[in-house]
Each structure stands twice: as structure tokens, then as C-alpha cells.
Amino acid sequence: MSSPFLYTAGEMRPSHQLRLLGLLLFSLIPSQLCQICEVSRENCSYLNPLVNTMVNANYTKGIQSANILLTFRLVQIQNQRLEQQLTQQIQEDIKKRETHSDNPLTNYYQLSLALLALCLSNGNHSITNVIPYFTPENKNYYFGGQFSVDTGAMAVLALTCVKRRIEKEEIEADIKDLNKTNIYITSLVNKILSAKNDGLFGNIFSTGESMQALFVSSNYYKNKRNCQETLHTVLHNIFQGAFRLPIAAAQILPALMGKTYLDVNKNCSCACSPDKFNISTDKPVPVTPTISPSNISVKYSVQINKIFNSTKVTVRKGSVFLDVMMAAQKQNKAAFCFEMEDSPWGPYITSVQNISANNNDRTYWQLLSNGQPLSQGAGSYVVKNGEYLEVRWSTY
């Protein structure tokens, strides 16, 4: 959801890029009305868990709050107290990052977001100079050998915004820039469509922004069957509690209401208008388990190149991957010690056995279950009895 930010692309400094992210939150541009693929009026109540997850969350990180604030603006949910809190945190975080310039935007998802912010704010600063870096063959679209669907989707949104401004002659560009932009969009859309599986694109968490990308650049959702397949799968995952994290709720909600990031502050008569939501400001009450707690056993392994350290771990039923890692660390700190940091998606594993992930070397710690990469983080994935869990030193 990384490579060094390309400062040569228009020579944008990190502080300038961060200001652009702020501009994205407050841009006012004309755009299309709601799309045909949206949750129907009678099913709006299914979106209540997403809205309440965002409204009742405890926000402590500024940049982590930016996506939530953007979604509030898009779906026109009015919560002045929360918006002021989020805005203040974002501004404070930007100021800190400007002071400590060693923490710039670092990956192509963020590069796409910065280009989108620049485009939406009607800026002309080197936009066409950045376009060549979005060639679909660029290795930065790939993570762990697989196409990063959410990165590609954000790139499609950014390039579509640029394309529209070129066509309106709001950006100085020649026909070569426009043709190149069209080719990139088409190629990326095809890659997104090729990642389709049971109505999802990539996984459940990359589907929201993929829907947005397809709204603005493809006829895919003009086919009602395609729309219903995606909506059915996503609504089922909402019911299953897949979007418990505010950032996950924020990324899926706009698409379910037929909106995209190109519609910032655009009024439209969507089926699920804000008055259709049942918003509660009460903190969720923990649900009492219907069965008595019990223990489960899993096998846990750390792999570095061809060297394995494995152990059997017993944890409480309902535990997450992170609980297993902590239990293994208590058994053998030398073999299973790890470090983590907070991210919008929960705890992110940065180091295992004192070996740290490194953007410059394109290395990271991959989480797997029974040999398959996980789409959820260490703090979200609920483990099962008899499962084989692995943390693997990997490159992308």
C-alpha cells in the first residue's frame, strides 16, 4: 500500500507535496453526478456501520485522518467538531513533517495522491513533467511480485483528472502528453480488471478505490450485473465486520455512494444521502461472546532467506496475528523478537530479529497464512486453530 519519492519530477519538495494533500481536502471543482453503481435507497442502512466507525473512532494521527476527512466531505456528513479535530491534526502533522524533512512522501500511492491534489487544486506546477513516471510498466506498481491494485487505482484517478484538464485546455500540454495519459489509463484499467475475483479487485480493501477508478475511466459498471456482483460482495463483507478500521471504512464508502475523489465537495442527489444514515455518537458496546473462551494452537515461523525459526503457540480463541507474534516472542526473544509502528491500517511490522524493512532496498516483512499472503494486517487478522502462520523476509 514503496520507492523513494521522485523529486526530479517537477522538483517538488516534500513540504510542497504535503500542502498539496491539504489542498485535496478543500478543493472545489465541477465533476460528474453520482454513478449508476451505488447502494440503493432501501439498502442505505447497510452503510451505517461504516459511517459510525468513522464518527466514533479515536483519531490521533494527522495524516492518517486525511482520508477520513476527505470521505466526510465527499459523502456530505456534517460533524463540525470532528472535522475541526481532524483538520487540526492534519495541519499539525504537516507542520511536523515540514520541520523534520527526513520523512517525505515515499511511495507511488502517495505520489498519485499528490498529483491528484495538485490537479484538483487547479495547479499547473510541472504536472505534465510527472506523467512519464506513471508508465504502467514501472516496478513501483508491484508489491511482492503482484500488481498493487490500490496504487494503480489511485494513479488512474490522478491521470484522469490531468486528462480532463488537458482536454479543457486548463493545462498547457501537447497532443503527445494527452495520448500518453490515455495509454497509461487504459493499461492500468486493464490491470485492475485482470485482478477481479468474485466481484472484488485485488482484495476487499483495494476494491473501493478500484471502483472509483472504473467509474471515471471504464464502461465496466454500466453493466448492471457487474455492479450487483461487487455490491453484493462488499455489503456481505460489511456485515462480516471487515471494515472495522476507520481508514478501511473511509476508502470503501464513497464508491458505495457512487462518488469518486474527483467529486470533492460536489453536491449530488445520491440514493444514500446523509439523512438516510443512523449516526450514533455512543461508543460501541463490546459484544459478549456467545460461547465460552477457549484456547487454540497454531504453528508460527520466521523465515529469513532459507533459514526458519519455528514454534508452536497457544493463544485464546479470537486472537489476532499480533497476539501470536507476542506469545512467540515471550517463548524465545532471540528468535522471535520484533518491532512495529502504528499505521492507518493498524500495527505495521518494521523489524524482526533486529532486521528492519527498508524502502531503499525494497524489503519488507510479509505475513502469510498456510503459505498465502494476507490482505489484513497483524492487528486485524484473526487466527484459526491449526493454522500455519509465517513472517517472511521479502522483497518487492
PDB file of N, CA and C in Angstrom, residues 24 62 104 125 143 166 187 206 219 221 243 330 353 361 370 385:
ATOM      1  N   LEU A  24      -6.160  19.009  -1.413  1.00  0.00           N
ATOM      2  CA  LEU A  24      -7.092  17.991  -1.873  1.00  0.00           C
ATOM      3  C   LEU A  24      -8.345  17.970  -1.013  1.00  0.00           C
ATOM      4  N   GLY A  62      -2.454  12.836  12.341  1.00  0.00           N
ATOM      5  CA  GLY A  62      -2.948  13.803  11.379  1.00  0.00           C
ATOM      6  C   GLY A  62      -3.102  13.262   9.978  1.00  0.00           C
ATOM      7  N   PRO A 104       9.600  12.256   4.024  1.00  0.00           N
ATOM      8  CA  PRO A 104       8.791  12.700   2.901  1.00  0.00           C
ATOM      9  C   PRO A 104       7.803  11.635   2.460  1.00  0.00           C
ATOM     10  N   HIS A 125       1.840  23.352 -11.651  1.00  0.00           N
ATOM     11  CA  HIS A 125       3.261  23.154 -11.367  1.00  0.00           C
ATOM     12  C   HIS A 125       3.741  21.791 -11.842  1.00  0.00           C
ATOM     13  N   PHE A 143       4.069  -5.083  -5.799  1.00  0.00           N
ATOM     14  CA  PHE A 143       4.435  -5.337  -4.409  1.00  0.00           C
ATOM     15  C   PHE A 143       4.408  -6.837  -4.187  1.00  0.00           C
ATOM     16  N   ILE A 166      -6.362  18.747 -19.383  1.00  0.00           N
ATOM     17  CA  ILE A 166      -5.703  18.942 -20.679  1.00  0.00           C
ATOM     18  C   ILE A 166      -6.752  19.145 -21.768  1.00  0.00           C
ATOM     19  N   SER A 187      -4.103   1.065 -19.909  1.00  0.00           N
ATOM     20  CA  SER A 187      -3.298  -0.066 -19.455  1.00  0.00           C
ATOM     21  C   SER A 187      -3.538  -0.366 -17.983  1.00  0.00           C
ATOM     22  N   SER A 206      -8.853  -3.019  -1.391  1.00  0.00           N
ATOM     23  CA  SER A 206      -8.476  -2.221  -2.561  1.00  0.00           C
ATOM     24  C   SER A 206      -9.653  -2.023  -3.510  1.00  0.00           C
ATOM     25  N   ASN A 219     -16.293   1.471 -18.895  1.00  0.00           N
ATOM     26  CA  ASN A 219     -17.723   1.171 -19.009  1.00  0.00           C
ATOM     27  C   ASN A 219     -18.115  -0.044 -18.170  1.00  0.00           C
ATOM     28  N   TYR A 221     -18.955  -0.691 -15.089  1.00  0.00           N
ATOM     29  CA  TYR A 221     -20.120  -0.668 -14.204  1.00  0.00           C
ATOM     30  C   TYR A 221     -21.395  -0.205 -14.896  1.00  0.00           C
ATOM     31  N   PHE A 243     -14.657  -3.988   7.815  1.00  0.00           N
ATOM     32  CA  PHE A 243     -14.249  -2.584   7.767  1.00  0.00           C
ATOM     33  C   PHE A 243     -14.269  -1.943   9.151  1.00  0.00           C
ATOM     34  N   LYS A 330       7.660 -14.100  23.724  1.00  0.00           N
ATOM     35  CA  LYS A 330       7.825 -14.456  25.135  1.00  0.00           C
ATOM     36  C   LYS A 330       8.537 -15.800  25.283  1.00  0.00           C
ATOM     37  N   GLN A 353      13.842  -9.986  14.399  1.00  0.00           N
ATOM     38  CA  GLN A 353      15.226 -10.401  14.691  1.00  0.00           C
ATOM     39  C   GLN A 353      16.208  -9.262  14.398  1.00  0.00           C
ATOM     40  N   ASP A 361      15.949  -0.509  -0.199  1.00  0.00           N
ATOM     41  CA  ASP A 361      16.287  -1.865  -0.650  1.00  0.00           C
ATOM     42  C   ASP A 361      15.059  -2.643  -1.113  1.00  0.00           C
ATOM     43  N   ASN A 370      -0.737 -20.294   5.975  1.00  0.00           N
ATOM     44  CA  ASN A 370      -0.692 -21.511   5.160  1.00  0.00           C
ATOM     45  C   ASN A 370      -0.077 -21.249   3.787  1.00  0.00           C
ATOM     46  N   ASN A 385      -7.497 -22.234  14.625  1.00  0.00           N
ATOM     47  CA  ASN A 385      -6.841 -23.404  15.208  1.00  0.00           C
ATOM     48  C   ASN A 385      -6.160 -24.245  14.126  1.00  0.00           C
TER      49      ASN A 385
END
